[in-house]
Short mmCIF file of C-alpha atoms in Angstrom, two decimals:
data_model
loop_
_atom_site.label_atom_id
_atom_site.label_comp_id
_atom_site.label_asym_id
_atom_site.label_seq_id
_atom_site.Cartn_x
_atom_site.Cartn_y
_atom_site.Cartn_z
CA UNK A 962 -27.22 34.50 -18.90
CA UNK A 963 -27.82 32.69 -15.63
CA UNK A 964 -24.92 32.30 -13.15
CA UNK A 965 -23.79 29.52 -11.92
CA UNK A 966 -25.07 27.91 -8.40
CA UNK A 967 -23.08 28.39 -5.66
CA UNK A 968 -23.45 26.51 -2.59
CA UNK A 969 -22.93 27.61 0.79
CA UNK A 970 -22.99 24.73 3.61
CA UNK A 971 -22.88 25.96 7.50
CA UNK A 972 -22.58 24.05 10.12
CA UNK A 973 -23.58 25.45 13.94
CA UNK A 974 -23.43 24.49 17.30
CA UNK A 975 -24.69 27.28 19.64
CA UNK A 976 -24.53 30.14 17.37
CA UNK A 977 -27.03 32.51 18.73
CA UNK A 978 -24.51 35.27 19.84
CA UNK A 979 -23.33 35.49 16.07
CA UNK A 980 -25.68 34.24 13.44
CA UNK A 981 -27.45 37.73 12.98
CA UNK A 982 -23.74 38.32 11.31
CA UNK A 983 -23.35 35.76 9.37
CA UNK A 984 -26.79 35.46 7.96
CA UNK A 985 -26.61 39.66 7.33
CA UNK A 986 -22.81 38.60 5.38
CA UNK A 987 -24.69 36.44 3.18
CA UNK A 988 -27.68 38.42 2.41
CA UNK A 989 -25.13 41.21 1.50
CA UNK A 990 -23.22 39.14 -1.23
CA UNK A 991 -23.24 40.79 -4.46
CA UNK A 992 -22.96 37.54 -6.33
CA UNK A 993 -26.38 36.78 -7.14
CA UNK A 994 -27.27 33.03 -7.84
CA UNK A 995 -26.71 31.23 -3.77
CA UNK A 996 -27.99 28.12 -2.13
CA UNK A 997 -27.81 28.42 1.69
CA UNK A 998 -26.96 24.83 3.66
CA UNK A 999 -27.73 25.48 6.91
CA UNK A 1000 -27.10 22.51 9.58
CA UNK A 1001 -27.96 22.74 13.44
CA UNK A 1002 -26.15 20.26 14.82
CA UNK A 1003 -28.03 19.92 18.20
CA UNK A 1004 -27.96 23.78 19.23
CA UNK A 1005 -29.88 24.24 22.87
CA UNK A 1006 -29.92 28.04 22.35
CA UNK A 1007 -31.69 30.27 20.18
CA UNK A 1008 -29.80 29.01 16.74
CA UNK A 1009 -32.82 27.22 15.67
CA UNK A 1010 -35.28 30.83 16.24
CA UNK A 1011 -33.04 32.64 14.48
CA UNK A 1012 -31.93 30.79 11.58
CA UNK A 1013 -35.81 30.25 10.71
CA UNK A 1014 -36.48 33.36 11.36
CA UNK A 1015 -34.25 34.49 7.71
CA UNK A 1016 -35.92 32.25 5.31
CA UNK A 1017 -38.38 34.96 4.19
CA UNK A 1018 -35.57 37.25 3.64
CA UNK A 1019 -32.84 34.91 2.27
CA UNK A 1020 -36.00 33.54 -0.22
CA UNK A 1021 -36.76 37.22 -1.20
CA UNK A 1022 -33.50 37.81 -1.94
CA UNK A 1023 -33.55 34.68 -4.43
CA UNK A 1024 -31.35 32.57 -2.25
CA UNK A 1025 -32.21 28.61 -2.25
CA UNK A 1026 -32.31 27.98 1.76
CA UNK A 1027 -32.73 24.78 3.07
CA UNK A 1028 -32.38 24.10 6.78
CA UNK A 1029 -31.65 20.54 8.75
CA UNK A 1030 -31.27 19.77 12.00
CA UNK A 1031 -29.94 16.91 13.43
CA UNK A 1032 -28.36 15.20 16.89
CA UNK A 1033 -25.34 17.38 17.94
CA UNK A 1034 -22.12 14.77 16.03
CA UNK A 1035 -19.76 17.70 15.35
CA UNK A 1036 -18.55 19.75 12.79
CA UNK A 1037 -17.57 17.36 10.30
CA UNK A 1038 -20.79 15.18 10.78
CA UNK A 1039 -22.69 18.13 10.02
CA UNK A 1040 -21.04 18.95 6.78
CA UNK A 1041 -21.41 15.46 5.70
CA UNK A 1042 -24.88 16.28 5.72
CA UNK A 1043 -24.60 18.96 4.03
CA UNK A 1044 -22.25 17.64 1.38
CA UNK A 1045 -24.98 15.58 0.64
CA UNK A 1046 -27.56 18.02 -0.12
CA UNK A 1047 -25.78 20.53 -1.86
CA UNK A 1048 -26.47 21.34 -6.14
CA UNK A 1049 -24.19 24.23 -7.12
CA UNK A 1050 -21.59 24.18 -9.45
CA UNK A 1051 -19.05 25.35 -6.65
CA UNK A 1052 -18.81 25.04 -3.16
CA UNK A 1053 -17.95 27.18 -0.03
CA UNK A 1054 -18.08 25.93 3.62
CA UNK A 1055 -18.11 29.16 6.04
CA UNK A 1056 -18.22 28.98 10.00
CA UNK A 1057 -21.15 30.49 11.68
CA UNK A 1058 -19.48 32.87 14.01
CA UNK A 1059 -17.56 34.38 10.69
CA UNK A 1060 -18.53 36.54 7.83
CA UNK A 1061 -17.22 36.43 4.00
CA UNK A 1062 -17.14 40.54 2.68
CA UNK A 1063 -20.19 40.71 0.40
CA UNK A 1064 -17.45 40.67 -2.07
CA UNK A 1065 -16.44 37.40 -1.31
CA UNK A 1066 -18.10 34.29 -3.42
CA UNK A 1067 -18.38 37.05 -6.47
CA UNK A 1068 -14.69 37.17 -6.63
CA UNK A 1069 -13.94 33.33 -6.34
CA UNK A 1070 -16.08 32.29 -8.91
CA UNK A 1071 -14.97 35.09 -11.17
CA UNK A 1072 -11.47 33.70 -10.86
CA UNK A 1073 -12.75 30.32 -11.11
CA UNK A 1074 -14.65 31.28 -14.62
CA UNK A 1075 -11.48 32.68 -15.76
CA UNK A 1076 -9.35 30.37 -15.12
CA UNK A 1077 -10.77 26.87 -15.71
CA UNK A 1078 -7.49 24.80 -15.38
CA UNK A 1079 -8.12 25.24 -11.46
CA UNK A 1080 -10.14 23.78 -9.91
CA UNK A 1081 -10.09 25.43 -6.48
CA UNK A 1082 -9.06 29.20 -5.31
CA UNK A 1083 -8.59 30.53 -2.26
CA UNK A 1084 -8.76 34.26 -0.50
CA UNK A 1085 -6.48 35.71 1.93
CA UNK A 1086 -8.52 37.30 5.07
CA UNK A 1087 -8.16 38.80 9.08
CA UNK A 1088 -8.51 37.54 12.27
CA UNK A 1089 -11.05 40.11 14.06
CA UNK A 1090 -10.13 39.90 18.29
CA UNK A 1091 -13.67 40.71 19.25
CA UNK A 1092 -11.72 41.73 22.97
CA UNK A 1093 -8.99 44.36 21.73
CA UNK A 1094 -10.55 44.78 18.00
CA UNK A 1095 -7.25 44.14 16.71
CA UNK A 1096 -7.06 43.05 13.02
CA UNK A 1097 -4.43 40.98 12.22
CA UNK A 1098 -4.17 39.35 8.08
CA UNK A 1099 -4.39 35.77 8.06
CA UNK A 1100 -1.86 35.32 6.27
CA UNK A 1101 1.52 37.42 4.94
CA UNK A 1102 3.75 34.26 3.94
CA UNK A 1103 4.65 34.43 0.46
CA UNK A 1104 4.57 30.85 0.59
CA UNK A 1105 0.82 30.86 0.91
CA UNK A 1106 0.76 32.69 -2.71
CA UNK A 1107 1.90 29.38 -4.47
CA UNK A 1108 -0.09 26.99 -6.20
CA UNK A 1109 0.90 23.37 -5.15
CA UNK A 1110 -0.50 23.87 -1.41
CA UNK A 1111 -0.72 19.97 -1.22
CA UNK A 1112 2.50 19.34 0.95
CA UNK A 1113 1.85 22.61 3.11
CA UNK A 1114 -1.95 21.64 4.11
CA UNK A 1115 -0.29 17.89 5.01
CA UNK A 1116 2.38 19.43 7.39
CA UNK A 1117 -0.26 22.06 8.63
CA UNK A 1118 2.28 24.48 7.53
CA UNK A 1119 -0.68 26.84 5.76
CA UNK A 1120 -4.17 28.02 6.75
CA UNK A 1121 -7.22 25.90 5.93
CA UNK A 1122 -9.78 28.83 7.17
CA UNK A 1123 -12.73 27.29 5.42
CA UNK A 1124 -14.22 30.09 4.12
CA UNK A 1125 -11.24 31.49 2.60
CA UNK A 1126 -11.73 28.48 0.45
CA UNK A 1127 -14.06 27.67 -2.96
CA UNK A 1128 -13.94 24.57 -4.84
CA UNK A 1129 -16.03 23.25 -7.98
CA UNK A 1130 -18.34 21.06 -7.52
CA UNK A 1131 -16.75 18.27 -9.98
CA UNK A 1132 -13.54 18.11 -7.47
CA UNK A 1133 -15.31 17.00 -4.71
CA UNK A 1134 -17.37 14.39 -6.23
CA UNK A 1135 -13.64 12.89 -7.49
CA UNK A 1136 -12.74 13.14 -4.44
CA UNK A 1137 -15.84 11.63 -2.45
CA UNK A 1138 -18.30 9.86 -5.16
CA UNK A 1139 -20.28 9.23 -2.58
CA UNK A 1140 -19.53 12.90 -0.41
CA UNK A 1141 -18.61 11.48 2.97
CA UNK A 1142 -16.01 12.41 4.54
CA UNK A 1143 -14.18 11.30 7.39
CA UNK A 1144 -16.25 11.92 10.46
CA UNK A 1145 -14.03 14.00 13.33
CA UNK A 1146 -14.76 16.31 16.26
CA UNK A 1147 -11.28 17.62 15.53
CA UNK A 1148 -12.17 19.43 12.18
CA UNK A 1149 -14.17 19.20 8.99
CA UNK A 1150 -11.87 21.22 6.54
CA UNK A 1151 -8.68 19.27 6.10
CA UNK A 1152 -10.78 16.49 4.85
CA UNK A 1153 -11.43 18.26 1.70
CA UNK A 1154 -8.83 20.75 1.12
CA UNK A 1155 -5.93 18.05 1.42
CA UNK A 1156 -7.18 15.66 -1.36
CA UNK A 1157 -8.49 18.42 -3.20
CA UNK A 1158 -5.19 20.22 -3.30
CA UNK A 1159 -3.15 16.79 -4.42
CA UNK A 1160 -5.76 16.77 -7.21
CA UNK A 1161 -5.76 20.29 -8.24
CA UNK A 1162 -3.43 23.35 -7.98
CA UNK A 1163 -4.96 26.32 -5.72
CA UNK A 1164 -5.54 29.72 -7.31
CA UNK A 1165 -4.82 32.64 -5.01
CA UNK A 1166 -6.43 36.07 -4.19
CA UNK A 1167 -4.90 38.33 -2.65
CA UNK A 1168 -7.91 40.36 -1.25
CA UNK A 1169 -8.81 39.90 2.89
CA UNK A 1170 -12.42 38.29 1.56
CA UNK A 1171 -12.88 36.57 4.87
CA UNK A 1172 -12.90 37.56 8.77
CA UNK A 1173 -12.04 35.02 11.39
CA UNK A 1174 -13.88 36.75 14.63
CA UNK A 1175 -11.50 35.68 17.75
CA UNK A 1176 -14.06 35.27 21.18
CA UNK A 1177 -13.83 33.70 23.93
CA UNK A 1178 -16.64 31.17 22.98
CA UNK A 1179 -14.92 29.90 20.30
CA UNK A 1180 -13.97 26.70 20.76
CA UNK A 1181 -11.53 26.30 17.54
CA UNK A 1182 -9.76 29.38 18.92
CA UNK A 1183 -9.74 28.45 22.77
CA UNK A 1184 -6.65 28.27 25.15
CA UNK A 1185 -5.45 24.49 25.83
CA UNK A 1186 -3.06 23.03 28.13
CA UNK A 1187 -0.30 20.90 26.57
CA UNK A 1188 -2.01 17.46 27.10
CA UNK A 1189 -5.47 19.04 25.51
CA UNK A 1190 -2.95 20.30 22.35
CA UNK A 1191 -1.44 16.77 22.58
CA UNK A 1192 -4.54 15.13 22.16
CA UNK A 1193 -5.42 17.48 19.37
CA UNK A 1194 -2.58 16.66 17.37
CA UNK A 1195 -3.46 13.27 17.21
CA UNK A 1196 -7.07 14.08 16.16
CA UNK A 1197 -5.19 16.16 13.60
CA UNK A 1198 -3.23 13.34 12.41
CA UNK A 1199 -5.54 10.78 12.14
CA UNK A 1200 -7.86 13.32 9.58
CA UNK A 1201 -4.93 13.78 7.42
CA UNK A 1202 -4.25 10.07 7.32
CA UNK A 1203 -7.49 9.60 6.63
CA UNK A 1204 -7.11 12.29 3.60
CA UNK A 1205 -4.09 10.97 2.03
CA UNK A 1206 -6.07 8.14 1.92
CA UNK A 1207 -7.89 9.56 -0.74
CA UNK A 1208 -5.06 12.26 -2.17
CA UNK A 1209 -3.35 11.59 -5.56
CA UNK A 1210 0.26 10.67 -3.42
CA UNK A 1211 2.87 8.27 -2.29
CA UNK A 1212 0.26 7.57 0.64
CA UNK A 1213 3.11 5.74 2.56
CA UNK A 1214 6.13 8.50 2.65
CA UNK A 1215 3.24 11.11 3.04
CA UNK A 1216 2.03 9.14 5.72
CA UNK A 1217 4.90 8.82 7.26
CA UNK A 1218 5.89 12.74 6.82
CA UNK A 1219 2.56 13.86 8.88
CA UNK A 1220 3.50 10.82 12.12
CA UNK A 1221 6.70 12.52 11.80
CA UNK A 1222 5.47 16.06 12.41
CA UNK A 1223 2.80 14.67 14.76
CA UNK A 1224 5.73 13.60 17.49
CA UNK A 1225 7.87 16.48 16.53
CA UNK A 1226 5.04 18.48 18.01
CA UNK A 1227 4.11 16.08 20.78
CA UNK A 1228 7.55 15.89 21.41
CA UNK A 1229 8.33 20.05 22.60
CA UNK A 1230 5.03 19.82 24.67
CA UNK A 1231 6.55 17.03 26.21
CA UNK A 1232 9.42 19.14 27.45
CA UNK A 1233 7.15 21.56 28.85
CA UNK A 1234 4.87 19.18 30.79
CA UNK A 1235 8.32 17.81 32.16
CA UNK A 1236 7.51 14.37 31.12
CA UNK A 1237 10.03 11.74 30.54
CA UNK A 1238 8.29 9.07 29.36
CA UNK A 1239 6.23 10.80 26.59
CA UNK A 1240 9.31 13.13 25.96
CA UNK A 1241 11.10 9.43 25.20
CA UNK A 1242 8.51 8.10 23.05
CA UNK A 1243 7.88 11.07 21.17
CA UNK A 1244 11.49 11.54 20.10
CA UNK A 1245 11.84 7.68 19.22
CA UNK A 1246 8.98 8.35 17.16
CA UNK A 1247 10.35 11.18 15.44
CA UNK A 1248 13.79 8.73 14.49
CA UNK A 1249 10.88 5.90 13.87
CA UNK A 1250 9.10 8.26 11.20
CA UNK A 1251 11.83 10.60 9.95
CA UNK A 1252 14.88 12.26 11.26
CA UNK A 1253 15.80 14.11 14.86
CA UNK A 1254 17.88 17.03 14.62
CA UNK A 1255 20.66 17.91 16.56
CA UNK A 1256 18.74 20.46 18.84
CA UNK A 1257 16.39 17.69 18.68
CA UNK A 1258 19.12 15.22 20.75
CA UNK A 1259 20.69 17.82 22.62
CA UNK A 1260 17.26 18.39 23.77
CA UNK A 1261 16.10 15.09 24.65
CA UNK A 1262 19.75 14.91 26.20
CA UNK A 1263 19.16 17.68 28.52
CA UNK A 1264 15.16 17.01 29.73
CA UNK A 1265 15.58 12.64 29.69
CA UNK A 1266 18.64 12.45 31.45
CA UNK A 1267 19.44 16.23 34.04
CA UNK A 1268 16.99 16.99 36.46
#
């Protein structure tokens, strides 16, 4: 009896230094019946050499590969594309400069055979520092073990590590008919996870199927300053308004719940960039969208009004 198609979209800017990895993790998966997305979004290295250079071994192995390449748009433009290309029957979305243990997809779809009332599952895995080679679990918040991870991936309070992810096929296309999502440079996973996990509770496997490889390339993973992690936050928060958009939700007190977080954020970078005036705005915000608490106004106290 045939398996069912699994579908593995990648998108990759620059990837040279690690795609010999990634394309050696997916050659070694023990799960048998793949189809290999693989977008180059505008590399100027050697991405395009190499990634070519595995079709006669990812075909041998009986792996569907198709490769695209188009303008460099980001991450999420990328994975549009390949959302739109994809046939499996379930869906994973790994980085380039990562690796799922071969392992990995076998285990997710096994639990997602099994149990048929879910509709998406989800590993734990390790951040690899390629520097120190310190190995650190993604995750060890028992939190992160429950099922209704809708509210947690809103307040960014759990990890959206895409490959750590797997969803069926028939929960996307609820999601996006059409599979488009919303076009960012800050992010392609929240897109899908958050709408997906308001439709569907998230099965959980407590195996490390996925390593996160920390370098200093990365640009996910790269030191900011607190105006760069300011800006970020608002990329952040206009994705997930974008995805409660399309969530199963009160969209207005949801909304409302990630603006709140948003300048609760924007607000403590405030205090260390010594700014009044964003310090001000952020914490009217937070009274705007929610509630300040009393460290909150003893802060704002102390950094508005004492030099």
């Amino acid at each position: 009896m045939t398996k069912p198609l699994v579908s593995i979209i990648t998108p990759c800017y620059n990837g040279e230094a690690f795609l010999k990895r990634y394309f050696e993790s997916i050659l070694n998966q023990t799960y048998p019946n793949l189809e290999l997305i693989f977008i180059n979004d505008g590399s100027t290295d050697r991405t395009e050499e190499i990634a070519l250079s595995y079709r006669e071994r990812l075909e041998k192995r009986g792996i569907t590969y198709i490769y695209e390449k188009q303008e460099n748009a980001g991450q999420a433009a990328a994975l549009n594309r390949g959302l739109k290309l994809f046939t499996g029957e379930y869906l994973t979305w790994p980085d380039s400069d990562d690796v799922m243990t071969k392992d990995s997809i076998e285990k997710k779809v096994h639990f997602l055979e099994k149990n048929p009332k879910y509709e998406m599952v989800r590993s734990n895995g390790v951040y690899f520092d390629e520097t120190t080679h310190e190995k650190k679990r993604i995750s060890d918040q028992t939190s992160d073990k429950k099922e209704d991870i809708f509210e947690d991936l809103v307040l960014l309070r759990t990890y959206g590590c895409c490959g750590c992810y797997m969803i069926r096929k028939s929960l996307l296309e609820k999601i996006y008919p059409k599979r488009d999502i919303f076009v960012s440079r800050y992010g392609q996973n929240w897109q899908i996870l958050v709408p997906a996990a308001s439709k569907s509770k998230c099965g959980y496997i407590d195996e490390e199927l996925y390593i996160v490889f920390e370098h200093a390339d990365s640009h996910s993973r790269s030191k900011r300053t607190a105006i760069q992690e300011m800006d970020r936050w608002d990329g952040f928060t206009e994705i997930l308004l974008s995805a409660i958009d399309e969530s199963d939700c009160d969209k207005e007190k949801c909304k409302r719940r990630v603006k709140e977080n948003c300048a609760r954020q924007q607000f403590y970078y405030a205090i260390t960039m010594n700014d009044k005036a964003i310090l001000k705005e952020k914490f009217y915000d937070i009274k705007r969208y929610g509630h300040a608490s009393s460290k909150e106004y003893l802060l704002y106290i102390k950094h508005r009004w004492l030099k």
